[in-house]
């Protein structure tokens, strides 16, 4: 009949190309035909999108949020969309494909309006020129992250002296990393020019507190420490640098210690004299009682700490006054212990049998007595000492008469 007509030809073959012809004869016997339609492709296959990135659960930065994919065929229309699913963004960021973006092959779509630390679902969809719709399975859990990773409080610090324990580099990753490196580079000493790197791997790439040891550092050498990293979104950290770190595994030395072993000392003599081989973080001087004359107890300790400039007076003899709490006629052992700035500890050899004596010596039974008349046989002076002396003076002083030998006379 006259008017619009429709006929479905169901026997066409997928991806085949056809020419369409239409002829007809009316009821009066008149015949007619249309110019043929050529190059008609039969296509029932939906378009497909391959190699789509970002992937599920990927962290991306401004560069990484670029959506990359391939079209299997030319499209009539299409869209790429990030949909916020958490982290403060629930909006849809959609880009309608146009121009060359509708062509088959590799495509890149840029997004500039994603929100920091928000989580997204990514969808790519399109309709081909035959009218077949197609889409990809959503990629979910994509986090937008443009924040650089950090290392927190890094030790050692500038100008530190470190030993085998202190050389361990301690830091805190602010987030999970994709790559990282910790490096010591020697700038002075016998190891100058050497460099030791530890590439972070395994658990050291995870967020949280970490430590990395370096067993190859050389005693007495100076180093610069650097830390670098890249997070899983591709953001690179600001390099952390610590300079003038000295590796020191030698214990400190205490020299020229006075009082000596078997000394007898009073309050003035009990002052402790010594030298330091290097700057110290702590030093303790100690008298330990070896006898228990009351009110002293056996093993009782009298301790004195160095403070301030006393800890850094290297090589120069210094004297530390002690408090007047040592007990007369008790015997003591003197020791010095300390820790240098690298953490190395040392103790001096003990100076033992130091006798504390704050009592004045006593002279007894002195003859001749006052008022005595003496001759050559009896002029010898006789007395007793209460203890051994280091020195003394004995004198006859003329107070009357003629002393041709001069006055005084003594030894």
CSV table of C-alpha atoms in Angstrom, one decimal:
chain,number,residue,atom,x,y,z
A,1,UNK,CA,0.0,0.0,0.0
A,2,UNK,CA,0.9,3.6,-0.3
A,3,UNK,CA,2.8,5.4,2.6
A,4,UNK,CA,5.7,4.5,4.8
A,5,UNK,CA,6.8,0.9,4.8
A,6,UNK,CA,9.2,-1.1,6.9
A,7,UNK,CA,10.7,-4.6,6.2
A,8,UNK,CA,13.2,-6.4,8.4
A,9,UNK,CA,15.7,-8.5,6.5
A,10,UNK,CA,17.0,-10.9,9.2
A,11,UNK,CA,19.5,-12.9,7.2
A,12,UNK,CA,22.4,-10.3,7.1
A,13,UNK,CA,25.8,-11.4,8.2
A,14,UNK,CA,27.8,-9.6,10.9
A,15,UNK,CA,30.5,-7.3,9.7
A,16,UNK,CA,29.5,-7.8,6.0
A,17,UNK,CA,29.1,-4.9,3.6
A,18,UNK,CA,26.0,-4.6,1.5
A,19,UNK,CA,24.5,-2.6,-1.4
A,20,UNK,CA,20.8,-1.8,-0.9
A,21,UNK,CA,18.5,-1.7,-4.0
A,22,UNK,CA,14.8,-1.0,-4.1
A,23,UNK,CA,12.5,-1.6,-7.2
A,24,UNK,CA,8.7,-1.7,-7.7
A,25,UNK,CA,5.8,-1.8,-10.2
A,26,UNK,CA,2.5,0.0,-9.4
A,27,UNK,CA,-0.9,-1.2,-10.1
A,28,UNK,CA,-0.9,0.4,-13.6
A,29,UNK,CA,2.2,-1.5,-14.6
A,30,UNK,CA,4.6,1.3,-14.1
A,31,UNK,CA,8.1,0.2,-12.9
A,32,UNK,CA,10.5,2.3,-10.8
A,33,UNK,CA,13.8,1.9,-8.9
A,34,UNK,CA,16.0,4.0,-6.5
A,35,UNK,CA,19.6,4.6,-6.9
A,36,UNK,CA,21.4,1.8,-4.9
A,37,UNK,CA,22.7,2.6,-1.4
A,38,UNK,CA,26.3,1.2,-1.1
A,39,UNK,CA,28.8,0.5,1.6
A,40,UNK,CA,26.3,-0.5,4.2
A,41,UNK,CA,28.0,-2.5,7.0
A,42,UNK,CA,25.9,-4.8,9.2
A,43,UNK,CA,27.2,-4.4,12.8
A,44,UNK,CA,25.6,-5.7,16.0
A,45,UNK,CA,28.7,-5.8,18.1
A,46,UNK,CA,28.9,-3.3,21.0
A,47,UNK,CA,32.0,-1.1,21.2
A,48,UNK,CA,34.6,-2.2,23.7
A,49,UNK,CA,37.0,-0.2,25.8
A,50,UNK,CA,40.4,-1.8,26.6
A,51,UNK,CA,43.5,-1.0,28.7
A,52,UNK,CA,41.6,1.4,30.8
A,53,UNK,CA,43.6,3.2,33.5
A,54,UNK,CA,43.6,4.1,36.4
A,55,UNK,CA,43.0,0.7,37.7
A,56,UNK,CA,40.9,-0.5,40.7
A,57,UNK,CA,42.3,0.9,44.1
A,58,UNK,CA,45.0,2.9,42.4
A,59,UNK,CA,46.2,6.1,43.9
A,60,UNK,CA,46.7,8.9,41.3
A,61,UNK,CA,48.0,12.5,41.3
A,62,UNK,CA,47.3,15.3,38.8
A,63,UNK,CA,49.2,13.4,36.1
A,64,UNK,CA,47.9,9.9,37.1
A,65,UNK,CA,44.2,10.8,37.0
A,66,UNK,CA,44.6,11.1,33.2
A,67,UNK,CA,42.2,8.4,31.9
A,68,UNK,CA,43.8,6.3,29.2
A,69,UNK,CA,41.9,3.7,27.1
A,70,UNK,CA,41.4,2.2,23.6
A,71,UNK,CA,38.2,2.2,21.5
A,72,UNK,CA,37.6,-0.9,19.3
A,73,UNK,CA,35.7,1.2,16.8
A,74,UNK,CA,34.6,4.7,15.9
A,75,UNK,CA,31.9,6.1,18.2
A,76,UNK,CA,28.8,8.2,17.6
A,77,UNK,CA,28.9,9.4,21.2
A,78,UNK,CA,30.6,8.6,24.5
A,79,UNK,CA,31.6,9.8,28.0
A,80,UNK,CA,34.3,9.3,30.6
A,81,UNK,CA,33.2,9.9,34.2
A,82,UNK,CA,34.7,10.0,37.7
A,83,UNK,CA,32.0,9.6,40.3
A,84,UNK,CA,33.0,10.5,43.9
A,85,UNK,CA,32.3,7.7,46.4
A,86,UNK,CA,34.0,9.0,49.5
A,87,UNK,CA,36.5,11.4,51.0
A,88,UNK,CA,34.4,14.5,50.7
A,89,UNK,CA,33.3,14.3,47.1
A,90,UNK,CA,30.1,12.6,45.9
A,91,UNK,CA,29.8,14.6,42.6
A,92,UNK,CA,30.1,13.2,39.1
A,93,UNK,CA,33.0,14.6,37.0
A,94,UNK,CA,32.0,13.7,33.4
A,95,UNK,CA,33.6,14.4,30.0
A,96,UNK,CA,31.6,14.0,26.8
A,97,UNK,CA,33.8,12.6,24.0
A,98,UNK,CA,34.0,14.7,20.9
A,99,UNK,CA,36.1,15.1,17.7
A,100,UNK,CA,39.0,12.8,17.5
A,101,UNK,CA,38.2,11.3,20.9
A,102,UNK,CA,35.4,9.4,19.2
A,103,UNK,CA,37.8,7.6,16.9
A,104,UNK,CA,38.9,4.0,17.3
A,105,UNK,CA,42.3,3.5,19.0
A,106,UNK,CA,44.2,5.0,21.9
A,107,UNK,CA,42.7,8.0,23.8
A,108,UNK,CA,43.6,10.2,26.7
A,109,UNK,CA,41.2,12.3,28.7
A,110,UNK,CA,42.3,14.9,31.3
A,111,UNK,CA,40.4,15.8,34.5
A,112,UNK,CA,41.3,18.9,36.5
A,113,UNK,CA,38.6,19.1,39.1
A,114,UNK,CA,39.0,16.0,41.3
A,115,UNK,CA,39.2,16.6,45.1
A,116,UNK,CA,42.3,15.8,47.2
A,117,UNK,CA,42.0,12.5,49.1
A,118,UNK,CA,38.6,11.7,47.6
A,119,UNK,CA,37.7,8.2,46.3
A,120,UNK,CA,36.2,7.7,42.9
A,121,UNK,CA,34.6,5.2,40.5
A,122,UNK,CA,35.7,5.4,36.9
A,123,UNK,CA,33.4,4.6,34.0
A,124,UNK,CA,33.9,4.8,30.2
A,125,UNK,CA,30.9,4.3,27.9
A,126,UNK,CA,29.9,5.0,24.3
A,127,UNK,CA,27.6,4.2,21.4
A,128,UNK,CA,29.1,3.2,18.0
A,129,UNK,CA,27.9,4.6,14.7
A,130,UNK,CA,25.6,1.5,14.2
A,131,UNK,CA,23.8,2.5,17.4
A,132,UNK,CA,25.2,-0.3,19.6
A,133,UNK,CA,25.9,0.8,23.2
A,134,UNK,CA,29.0,-0.4,25.1
A,135,UNK,CA,30.7,0.2,28.4
A,136,UNK,CA,33.5,-1.0,30.6
A,137,UNK,CA,33.2,-2.6,34.1
A,138,UNK,CA,33.7,0.2,36.6
A,139,UNK,CA,37.1,0.7,38.2
A,140,UNK,CA,36.5,1.5,41.8
A,141,UNK,CA,38.5,2.7,44.9
A,142,UNK,CA,40.6,5.2,42.9
A,143,UNK,CA,42.1,7.8,45.3
A,144,UNK,CA,43.1,11.2,44.2
A,145,UNK,CA,46.3,12.2,46.0
A,146,UNK,CA,48.6,15.2,45.2
A,147,UNK,CA,50.3,15.4,48.6
A,148,UNK,CA,54.0,14.7,48.7
A,149,UNK,CA,55.1,11.9,51.1
A,150,UNK,CA,57.1,12.8,54.2
A,151,UNK,CA,59.6,11.1,56.5
A,152,UNK,CA,58.7,12.7,59.9
A,153,UNK,CA,61.4,13.1,62.5
A,154,UNK,CA,64.6,11.7,60.9
A,155,UNK,CA,67.7,10.7,62.9
A,156,UNK,CA,70.6,11.1,63.0
A,157,UNK,CA,70.4,14.9,62.8
A,158,UNK,CA,72.8,17.5,61.6
A,159,UNK,CA,76.2,17.5,63.4
A,160,UNK,CA,75.4,14.3,65.4
A,161,UNK,CA,78.2,11.9,66.4
A,162,UNK,CA,76.9,8.3,66.1
A,163,UNK,CA,78.2,4.8,66.9
A,164,UNK,CA,77.0,1.4,65.6
A,165,UNK,CA,73.6,2.0,67.3
A,166,UNK,CA,73.3,5.6,66.3
A,167,UNK,CA,74.1,5.1,62.7
A,168,UNK,CA,70.7,3.4,62.2
A,169,UNK,CA,68.5,5.7,60.2
A,170,UNK,CA,65.1,6.1,61.8
A,171,UNK,CA,62.1,7.8,60.1
A,172,UNK,CA,58.4,7.6,59.7
A,173,UNK,CA,56.7,7.2,56.3
A,174,UNK,CA,53.6,9.4,56.1
A,175,UNK,CA,52.0,7.0,53.7
A,176,UNK,CA,52.6,3.8,51.7
A,177,UNK,CA,55.4,4.3,49.1
A,178,UNK,CA,56.1,2.8,45.7
A,179,UNK,CA,59.8,3.5,45.9
A,180,UNK,CA,62.4,5.0,48.3
A,181,UNK,CA,66.1,5.3,49.1
A,182,UNK,CA,68.2,6.1,52.1
A,183,UNK,CA,71.9,7.0,51.5
A,184,UNK,CA,75.0,7.9,53.4
A,185,UNK,CA,77.7,9.8,51.4
A,186,UNK,CA,81.1,10.4,53.1
A,187,UNK,CA,82.4,13.9,52.9
A,188,UNK,CA,85.5,13.6,55.0
A,189,UNK,CA,87.8,11.1,56.7
A,190,UNK,CA,89.4,7.9,55.3
A,191,UNK,CA,86.0,7.0,53.7
A,192,UNK,CA,85.6,10.3,51.8
A,193,UNK,CA,83.9,9.9,48.5
A,194,UNK,CA,82.2,6.6,49.4
A,195,UNK,CA,78.4,6.3,49.2
A,196,UNK,CA,76.1,3.6,50.7
A,197,UNK,CA,72.5,3.3,49.6
A,198,UNK,CA,69.6,1.3,50.9
A,199,UNK,CA,66.7,0.9,48.4
A,200,UNK,CA,63.5,0.6,50.4
A,201,UNK,CA,61.6,-2.6,49.9
A,202,UNK,CA,59.0,-4.8,51.6
A,203,UNK,CA,57.7,-3.4,54.9
A,204,UNK,CA,60.0,-0.4,54.7
A,205,UNK,CA,57.7,1.0,51.9
A,206,UNK,CA,54.7,0.9,54.2
A,207,UNK,CA,53.3,3.8,56.2
A,208,UNK,CA,54.7,4.1,59.7
A,209,UNK,CA,58.0,4.1,61.7
A,210,UNK,CA,61.0,2.5,60.0
A,211,UNK,CA,64.7,2.0,60.5
A,212,UNK,CA,67.6,1.1,58.1
A,213,UNK,CA,71.0,0.1,59.3
A,214,UNK,CA,74.4,0.7,57.5
A,215,UNK,CA,77.2,-1.7,58.5
A,216,UNK,CA,79.8,-0.3,56.1
A,217,UNK,CA,80.4,3.1,57.6
A,218,UNK,CA,84.1,3.8,58.6
A,219,UNK,CA,85.1,5.0,62.0
A,220,UNK,CA,86.2,8.6,62.1
A,221,UNK,CA,84.6,9.5,58.8
A,222,UNK,CA,82.0,12.3,58.2
A,223,UNK,CA,78.8,11.7,56.3
A,224,UNK,CA,75.8,13.4,54.7
A,225,UNK,CA,72.5,11.5,55.0
A,226,UNK,CA,69.8,11.8,52.3
A,227,UNK,CA,66.3,10.3,52.1
A,228,UNK,CA,64.1,10.3,48.9
A,229,UNK,CA,60.8,8.6,48.1
A,230,UNK,CA,57.8,8.4,45.7
A,231,UNK,CA,54.3,7.5,46.9
A,232,UNK,CA,51.8,5.3,45.1
A,233,UNK,CA,50.2,8.2,43.4
A,234,UNK,CA,53.5,9.2,41.9
A,235,UNK,CA,54.2,12.2,44.1
A,236,UNK,CA,57.9,12.6,45.0
A,237,UNK,CA,59.0,13.7,48.5
A,238,UNK,CA,61.2,16.7,49.2
A,239,UNK,CA,64.7,15.3,49.8
A,240,UNK,CA,65.6,15.2,53.4
A,241,UNK,CA,69.3,16.0,54.1
A,242,UNK,CA,71.4,15.7,57.3
A,243,UNK,CA,75.0,16.9,57.2
A,244,UNK,CA,78.2,16.6,59.2
A,245,UNK,CA,77.4,13.3,60.8
A,246,UNK,CA,80.5,11.7,62.3
A,247,UNK,CA,80.8,8.0,62.7
A,248,UNK,CA,82.6,7.2,66.0
A,249,UNK,CA,82.9,3.7,67.5
A,250,UNK,CA,85.9,4.4,69.8
A,251,UNK,CA,85.3,4.7,73.6
A,252,UNK,CA,86.4,7.8,75.3
A,253,UNK,CA,89.5,7.9,77.6
A,254,UNK,CA,90.1,9.4,81.0
A,255,UNK,CA,93.7,10.4,81.7
A,256,UNK,CA,95.9,11.8,84.5
A,257,UNK,CA,93.5,10.9,87.2
A,258,UNK,CA,94.3,12.2,90.7
A,259,UNK,CA,94.2,11.1,93.6
A,260,UNK,CA,96.4,8.2,92.8
A,261,UNK,CA,96.1,4.7,94.2
A,262,UNK,CA,97.2,4.5,97.9
A,263,UNK,CA,97.1,8.3,98.4
A,264,UNK,CA,96.2,9.9,101.7
A,265,UNK,CA,94.0,13.0,101.0
A,266,UNK,CA,92.2,15.7,102.9
A,267,UNK,CA,89.3,17.7,101.6
A,268,UNK,CA,91.5,19.7,99.4
A,269,UNK,CA,93.4,16.7,98.2
A,270,UNK,CA,90.2,14.7,97.5
A,271,UNK,CA,89.5,17.0,94.6
A,272,UNK,CA,89.5,14.9,91.4
A,273,UNK,CA,91.8,15.9,88.6
A,274,UNK,CA,91.5,14.3,85.1
A,275,UNK,CA,91.5,14.8,81.4
A,276,UNK,CA,89.0,14.0,78.7
A,277,UNK,CA,89.9,12.6,75.3
A,278,UNK,CA,86.8,14.0,73.6
A,279,UNK,CA,83.6,15.9,74.2
A,280,UNK,CA,81.2,13.9,76.4
A,281,UNK,CA,77.4,13.8,76.9
A,282,UNK,CA,77.8,12.6,80.5
A,283,UNK,CA,80.6,11.9,83.0
A,284,UNK,CA,80.3,10.6,86.6
A,285,UNK,CA,83.1,10.8,89.1
A,286,UNK,CA,82.7,8.3,92.0
A,287,UNK,CA,84.3,7.6,95.4
A,288,UNK,CA,83.2,4.1,96.7
A,289,UNK,CA,83.8,3.3,100.3
A,290,UNK,CA,86.0,0.2,100.8
A,291,UNK,CA,85.8,0.4,104.7
A,292,UNK,CA,82.8,1.0,106.8
A,293,UNK,CA,83.9,3.3,109.6
A,294,UNK,CA,80.7,4.9,111.0
A,295,UNK,CA,78.8,6.7,109.8
A,296,UNK,CA,80.0,5.4,106.4
A,297,UNK,CA,78.6,2.1,105.1
A,298,UNK,CA,80.7,-0.3,103.1
A,299,UNK,CA,80.1,0.3,99.4
A,300,UNK,CA,78.5,3.7,100.0
A,301,UNK,CA,79.0,5.9,96.9
A,302,UNK,CA,79.8,9.6,96.6
A,303,UNK,CA,79.1,10.7,93.1
A,304,UNK,CA,79.8,14.0,91.2
A,305,UNK,CA,78.6,14.8,87.7
A,306,UNK,CA,80.2,17.0,85.1
A,307,UNK,CA,78.1,19.8,83.7
A,308,UNK,CA,78.2,22.4,81.0
A,309,UNK,CA,81.7,23.3,79.8
A,310,UNK,CA,83.2,20.6,82.0
A,311,UNK,CA,81.9,18.1,79.4
A,312,UNK,CA,83.7,19.7,76.5
A,313,UNK,CA,87.1,20.6,78.0
A,314,UNK,CA,89.1,18.2,75.9
A,315,UNK,CA,92.8,17.4,76.6
A,316,UNK,CA,93.1,20.0,79.3
A,317,UNK,CA,93.4,18.9,83.0
A,318,UNK,CA,90.4,20.0,85.0
A,319,UNK,CA,89.7,19.6,88.7
A,320,UNK,CA,86.3,18.8,90.2
A,321,UNK,CA,85.7,19.8,93.8
A,322,UNK,CA,83.9,17.2,96.0
A,323,UNK,CA,81.5,17.8,98.8
A,324,UNK,CA,82.8,17.4,102.4
A,325,UNK,CA,81.0,14.1,103.0
A,326,UNK,CA,83.9,11.6,102.9
A,327,UNK,CA,84.6,10.0,106.3
A,328,UNK,CA,87.9,10.3,108.1
A,329,UNK,CA,90.2,7.3,108.0
A,330,UNK,CA,87.9,5.5,105.5
A,331,UNK,CA,89.4,4.0,102.4
A,332,UNK,CA,87.9,4.7,99.0
A,333,UNK,CA,88.2,3.6,95.4
A,334,UNK,CA,88.0,6.3,92.7
A,335,UNK,CA,86.4,5.6,89.3
A,336,UNK,CA,85.4,7.8,86.4
A,337,UNK,CA,82.7,6.6,83.9
A,338,UNK,CA,81.1,8.4,81.0
A,339,UNK,CA,79.4,8.3,77.6
A,340,UNK,CA,80.7,10.3,74.6
A,341,UNK,CA,78.5,12.1,72.2
A,342,UNK,CA,78.3,9.1,69.9
A,343,UNK,CA,77.0,6.9,72.7
A,344,UNK,CA,80.2,5.0,73.4
A,345,UNK,CA,80.8,4.3,77.1
A,346,UNK,CA,84.0,3.9,79.1
A,347,UNK,CA,85.2,3.5,82.6
A,348,UNK,CA,88.6,4.3,84.0
A,349,UNK,CA,90.8,1.8,85.8
A,350,UNK,CA,90.0,2.2,89.5
A,351,UNK,CA,92.4,4.1,91.8
A,352,UNK,CA,92.2,2.1,95.0
A,353,UNK,CA,93.1,2.4,98.7
A,354,UNK,CA,92.7,6.2,98.8
A,355,UNK,CA,92.6,7.1,102.5
A,356,UNK,CA,90.6,10.2,103.5
A,357,UNK,CA,92.3,12.0,106.4
A,358,UNK,CA,91.0,15.3,107.6
A,359,UNK,CA,92.4,15.1,111.1
A,360,UNK,CA,95.5,17.3,112.1
A,361,UNK,CA,98.6,15.4,113.0
A,362,UNK,CA,99.4,15.4,116.7
A,363,UNK,CA,102.9,15.7,118.4
A,364,UNK,CA,103.3,14.2,121.8
A,365,UNK,CA,105.9,13.6,124.5
A,366,UNK,CA,108.1,16.5,123.4
A,367,UNK,CA,111.4,16.9,125.2
A,368,UNK,CA,113.2,18.9,126.4
A,369,UNK,CA,110.4,20.3,128.4
A,370,UNK,CA,109.7,24.0,129.0
A,371,UNK,CA,112.2,25.5,131.5
A,372,UNK,CA,114.7,22.6,131.2
A,373,UNK,CA,118.4,23.2,131.3
A,374,UNK,CA,120.2,21.1,128.7
A,375,UNK,CA,123.7,20.2,127.8
A,376,UNK,CA,125.2,18.7,124.6
A,377,UNK,CA,124.1,15.3,125.7
A,378,UNK,CA,120.5,16.3,126.4
A,379,UNK,CA,119.8,18.8,123.7
A,380,UNK,CA,118.4,16.2,121.3
A,381,UNK,CA,114.7,16.7,120.7
A,382,UNK,CA,112.4,13.7,121.2
A,383,UNK,CA,108.7,13.5,120.4
A,384,UNK,CA,106.0,11.3,118.9
A,385,UNK,CA,104.0,11.7,115.7
A,386,UNK,CA,100.3,10.5,115.6
A,387,UNK,CA,100.8,9.6,111.9
A,388,UNK,CA,103.3,9.6,109.0
A,389,UNK,CA,104.2,13.1,107.8
A,390,UNK,CA,105.2,14.3,104.4
A,391,UNK,CA,107.2,17.1,105.8
A,392,UNK,CA,107.9,19.0,109.1
A,393,UNK,CA,110.2,21.6,110.7
A,394,UNK,CA,112.0,21.4,114.0
A,395,UNK,CA,113.6,24.7,115.4
A,396,UNK,CA,115.4,26.1,118.4
A,397,UNK,CA,114.7,29.8,118.5
A,398,UNK,CA,117.0,31.9,120.7
A,399,UNK,CA,115.0,34.2,123.0
A,400,UNK,CA,117.7,35.3,125.4
A,401,UNK,CA,121.5,35.3,125.5
A,402,UNK,CA,124.1,35.4,122.7
A,403,UNK,CA,123.5,32.9,119.9
A,404,UNK,CA,126.6,33.1,117.7
A,405,UNK,CA,125.2,30.5,115.3
A,406,UNK,CA,122.2,32.6,114.4
A,407,UNK,CA,118.6,32.1,115.3
A,408,UNK,CA,116.6,30.0,114.7
A,409,UNK,CA,118.4,26.7,114.8
A,410,UNK,CA,116.5,23.9,113.3
A,411,UNK,CA,116.0,21.1,110.8
